[in-house]
PDB file of C-alpha atoms in Angstrom:
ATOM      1  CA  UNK Q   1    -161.724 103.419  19.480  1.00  0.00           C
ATOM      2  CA  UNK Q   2    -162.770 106.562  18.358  1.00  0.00           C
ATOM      3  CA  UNK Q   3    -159.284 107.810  18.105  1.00  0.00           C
ATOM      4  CA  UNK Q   4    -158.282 104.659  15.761  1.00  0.00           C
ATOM      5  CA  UNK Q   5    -161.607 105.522  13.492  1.00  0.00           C
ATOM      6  CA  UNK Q   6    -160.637 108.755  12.774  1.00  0.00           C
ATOM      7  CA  UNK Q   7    -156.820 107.868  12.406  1.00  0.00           C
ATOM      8  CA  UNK Q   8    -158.334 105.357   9.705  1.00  0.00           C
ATOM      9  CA  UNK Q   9    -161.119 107.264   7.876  1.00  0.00           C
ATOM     10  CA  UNK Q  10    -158.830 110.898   7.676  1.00  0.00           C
ATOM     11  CA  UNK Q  11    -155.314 109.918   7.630  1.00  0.00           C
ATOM     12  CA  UNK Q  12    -154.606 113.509   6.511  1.00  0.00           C
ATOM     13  CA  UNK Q  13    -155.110 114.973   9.798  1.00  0.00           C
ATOM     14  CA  UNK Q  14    -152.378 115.043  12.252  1.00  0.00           C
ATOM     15  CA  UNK Q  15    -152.857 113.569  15.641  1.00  0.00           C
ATOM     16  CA  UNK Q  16    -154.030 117.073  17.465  1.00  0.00           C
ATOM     17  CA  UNK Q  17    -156.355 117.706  14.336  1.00  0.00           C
ATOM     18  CA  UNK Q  18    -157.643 113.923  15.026  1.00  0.00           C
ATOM     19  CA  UNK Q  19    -158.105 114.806  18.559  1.00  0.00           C
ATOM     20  CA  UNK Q  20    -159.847 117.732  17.932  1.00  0.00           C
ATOM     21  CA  UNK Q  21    -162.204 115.690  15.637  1.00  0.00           C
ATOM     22  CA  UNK Q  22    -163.034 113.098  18.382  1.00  0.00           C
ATOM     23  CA  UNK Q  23    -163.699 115.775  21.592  1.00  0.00           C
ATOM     24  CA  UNK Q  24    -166.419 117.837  19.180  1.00  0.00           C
ATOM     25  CA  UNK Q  25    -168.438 114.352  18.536  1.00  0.00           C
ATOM     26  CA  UNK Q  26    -168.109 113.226  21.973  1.00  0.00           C
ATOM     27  CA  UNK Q  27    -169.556 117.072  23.138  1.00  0.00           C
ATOM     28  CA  UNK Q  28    -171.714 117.647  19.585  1.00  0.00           C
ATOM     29  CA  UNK Q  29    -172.695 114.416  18.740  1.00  0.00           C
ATOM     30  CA  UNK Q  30    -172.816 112.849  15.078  1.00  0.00           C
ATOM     31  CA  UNK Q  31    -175.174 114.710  12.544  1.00  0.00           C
ATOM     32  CA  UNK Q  32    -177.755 117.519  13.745  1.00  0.00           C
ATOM     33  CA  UNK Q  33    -181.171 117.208  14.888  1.00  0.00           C
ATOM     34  CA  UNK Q  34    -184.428 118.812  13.581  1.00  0.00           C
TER      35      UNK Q  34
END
């Protein structure tokens, strides 16, 4: 699902850049803590 998100929100990327995107939120998470 996360892959189809990102394939839908940055259609500029290609698939590896997509990928890319999706493995650092799964490992980093979304937005930073204080």
């Amino acid at each position: 699902q996360l892959m189809h998100l990102v394939s839908r929100e940055m259609p500029e990327l290609s698939a590896g850049q997509a990928a890319d995107v999706v493995v650092d939120t799964l490992l980093r998470g979304v937005g930073t803590s204080s």
